[in-house]
């Protein structure tokens, strides 16, 4: 089966099954893919330490700015969602709470909103350009 066919089947499946379970299923997979991509980029940035402290400092200065503060919030959102949804799935599977999966989902959403609110408050200083030294 071709990639294009699989993609159209996936979109059709999402359209047919508009419920919390389908949303949670696809959001969990997409957040996992996003975290895997982040891990590769993170390894790339940290690998500059092999080239010495100057190379590492230069690479880090490229990612110390308000734009990357937004990316850090997106990373935290992905981590929090993937973690909370994974715990919800584990609870449903291991403790037989599958009949309560919708309530568990909304509990995970409330925890997600709380954690993201806390993350935004703690990240606010990173959005001020004056908190960065000249050149990074």
Coordinates of C-alpha atoms in Angstrom, one line a residue:
X1 CA 0.0 0.0 0.0
X2 CA 1.4 3.4 -1.0
X3 CA 2.1 6.2 1.5
X4 CA -0.5 8.4 -0.2
X5 CA -3.2 5.7 0.1
X6 CA -2.4 5.2 3.8
X7 CA -2.5 8.9 4.4
X8 CA -5.9 9.3 2.7
X9 CA -7.2 6.2 4.6
X10 CA -6.0 7.8 7.9
X11 CA -7.7 11.1 7.2
X12 CA -10.9 9.2 6.3
X13 CA -10.7 7.2 9.5
X14 CA -10.4 10.4 11.5
X15 CA -13.4 11.8 9.7
X16 CA -15.5 8.7 10.4
X17 CA -14.6 8.3 14.0
X18 CA -14.9 11.7 15.5
X19 CA -14.5 10.9 19.2
X20 CA -12.1 11.4 22.1
X21 CA -10.5 8.0 21.6
X22 CA -9.6 8.7 17.9
X23 CA -8.3 12.2 18.7
X24 CA -6.3 10.8 21.6
X25 CA -4.9 8.0 19.5
X26 CA -3.6 10.2 16.7
X27 CA -2.5 13.0 19.0
X28 CA -0.4 10.5 21.0
X29 CA 1.3 9.2 17.9
X30 CA 2.0 12.7 16.5
X31 CA 3.4 13.9 19.8
X32 CA 5.6 10.8 19.9
X33 CA 6.9 11.5 16.4
X34 CA 7.5 15.2 17.4
X35 CA 9.4 14.1 20.5
X36 CA 11.5 11.7 18.4
X37 CA 12.4 14.5 15.9
X38 CA 13.2 16.8 18.8
X39 CA 15.5 14.1 20.2
X40 CA 17.5 14.1 17.0
X41 CA 17.8 17.9 16.9
X42 CA 18.8 17.9 20.6
X43 CA 21.5 15.4 19.9
X44 CA 22.7 17.5 16.9
X45 CA 23.0 20.6 19.1
X46 CA 24.7 18.8 22.0
X47 CA 27.1 16.9 19.6
X48 CA 28.9 20.2 19.1
X49 CA 30.4 19.8 22.5
X50 CA 32.8 17.2 20.9
X51 CA 34.3 20.0 18.9
X52 CA 35.2 22.0 22.0
X53 CA 33.7 24.6 24.3
X54 CA 33.9 27.4 21.7
X55 CA 31.8 25.4 19.2
X56 CA 29.4 24.4 21.9
X57 CA 29.0 28.0 23.1
X58 CA 28.4 29.2 19.5
X59 CA 25.8 26.5 18.8
X60 CA 24.0 27.2 22.1
X61 CA 24.0 30.9 21.3
X62 CA 22.0 30.1 18.1
X63 CA 19.2 28.6 20.2
X64 CA 19.1 31.2 23.0
X65 CA 16.4 33.6 21.9
X66 CA 12.7 34.2 22.2
X67 CA 11.8 32.1 19.2
X68 CA 13.3 29.1 20.8
X69 CA 11.5 29.9 24.0
X70 CA 8.3 29.3 22.0
X71 CA 9.7 26.1 20.7
X72 CA 10.5 25.1 24.3
X73 CA 6.9 25.6 25.2
X74 CA 5.8 23.5 22.3
X75 CA 8.2 20.8 23.4
X76 CA 6.8 21.0 27.0
X77 CA 3.3 20.7 25.5
X78 CA 4.3 17.6 23.6
X79 CA 6.0 16.0 26.6
X80 CA 3.1 16.8 28.9
X81 CA 0.4 15.6 26.5
X82 CA 2.4 12.4 25.6
X83 CA 3.1 11.7 29.3
X84 CA -0.4 12.3 30.6
X85 CA -2.1 10.4 27.7
X86 CA 0.3 7.5 28.1
X87 CA -0.6 7.3 31.8
X88 CA -4.2 7.4 30.9
X89 CA -3.7 4.5 28.4
X90 CA -1.7 2.5 31.0
X91 CA -4.4 3.1 33.7
X92 CA -7.1 2.0 31.3
X93 CA -5.2 -1.1 30.2
X94 CA -3.6 -2.3 33.5
X95 CA -6.3 -1.4 35.9
X96 CA -9.3 -2.2 33.8
X97 CA -10.5 1.4 33.7
X98 CA -11.3 1.3 29.9
X99 CA -15.0 2.2 30.6
X100 CA -13.7 5.4 32.3
X101 CA -11.4 6.4 29.5
X102 CA -13.4 9.6 28.7
X103 CA -13.3 10.8 32.3
X104 CA -9.6 9.9 32.4
X105 CA -9.0 11.9 29.2
X106 CA -10.7 15.0 30.7
X107 CA -8.7 14.6 33.9
X108 CA -5.5 14.4 31.7
X109 CA -6.7 17.6 29.9
X110 CA -7.1 19.4 33.3
X111 CA -3.7 18.3 34.4
X112 CA -2.3 19.4 31.0
X113 CA -3.8 22.9 31.3
X114 CA -2.4 23.2 34.9
X115 CA 1.1 22.1 33.8
X116 CA 1.1 24.3 30.7
X117 CA 0.0 27.3 32.7
X118 CA 2.8 26.7 35.2
X119 CA 5.3 26.3 32.3
X120 CA 4.2 29.5 30.6
X121 CA 4.5 31.4 33.9
X122 CA 8.0 30.0 34.5
X123 CA 9.1 30.6 30.8
X124 CA 7.9 34.3 30.7
X125 CA 11.3 35.8 31.4
X126 CA 12.6 34.0 28.3
X127 CA 10.3 36.0 26.1
X128 CA 12.1 39.3 27.0
X129 CA 14.9 39.9 24.5
X130 CA 16.7 42.0 27.1
X131 CA 17.4 38.8 29.1
X132 CA 19.7 37.6 26.4
X133 CA 23.3 38.8 26.2
X134 CA 24.5 40.4 22.9
X135 CA 25.4 37.7 20.5
X136 CA 23.4 34.9 22.2

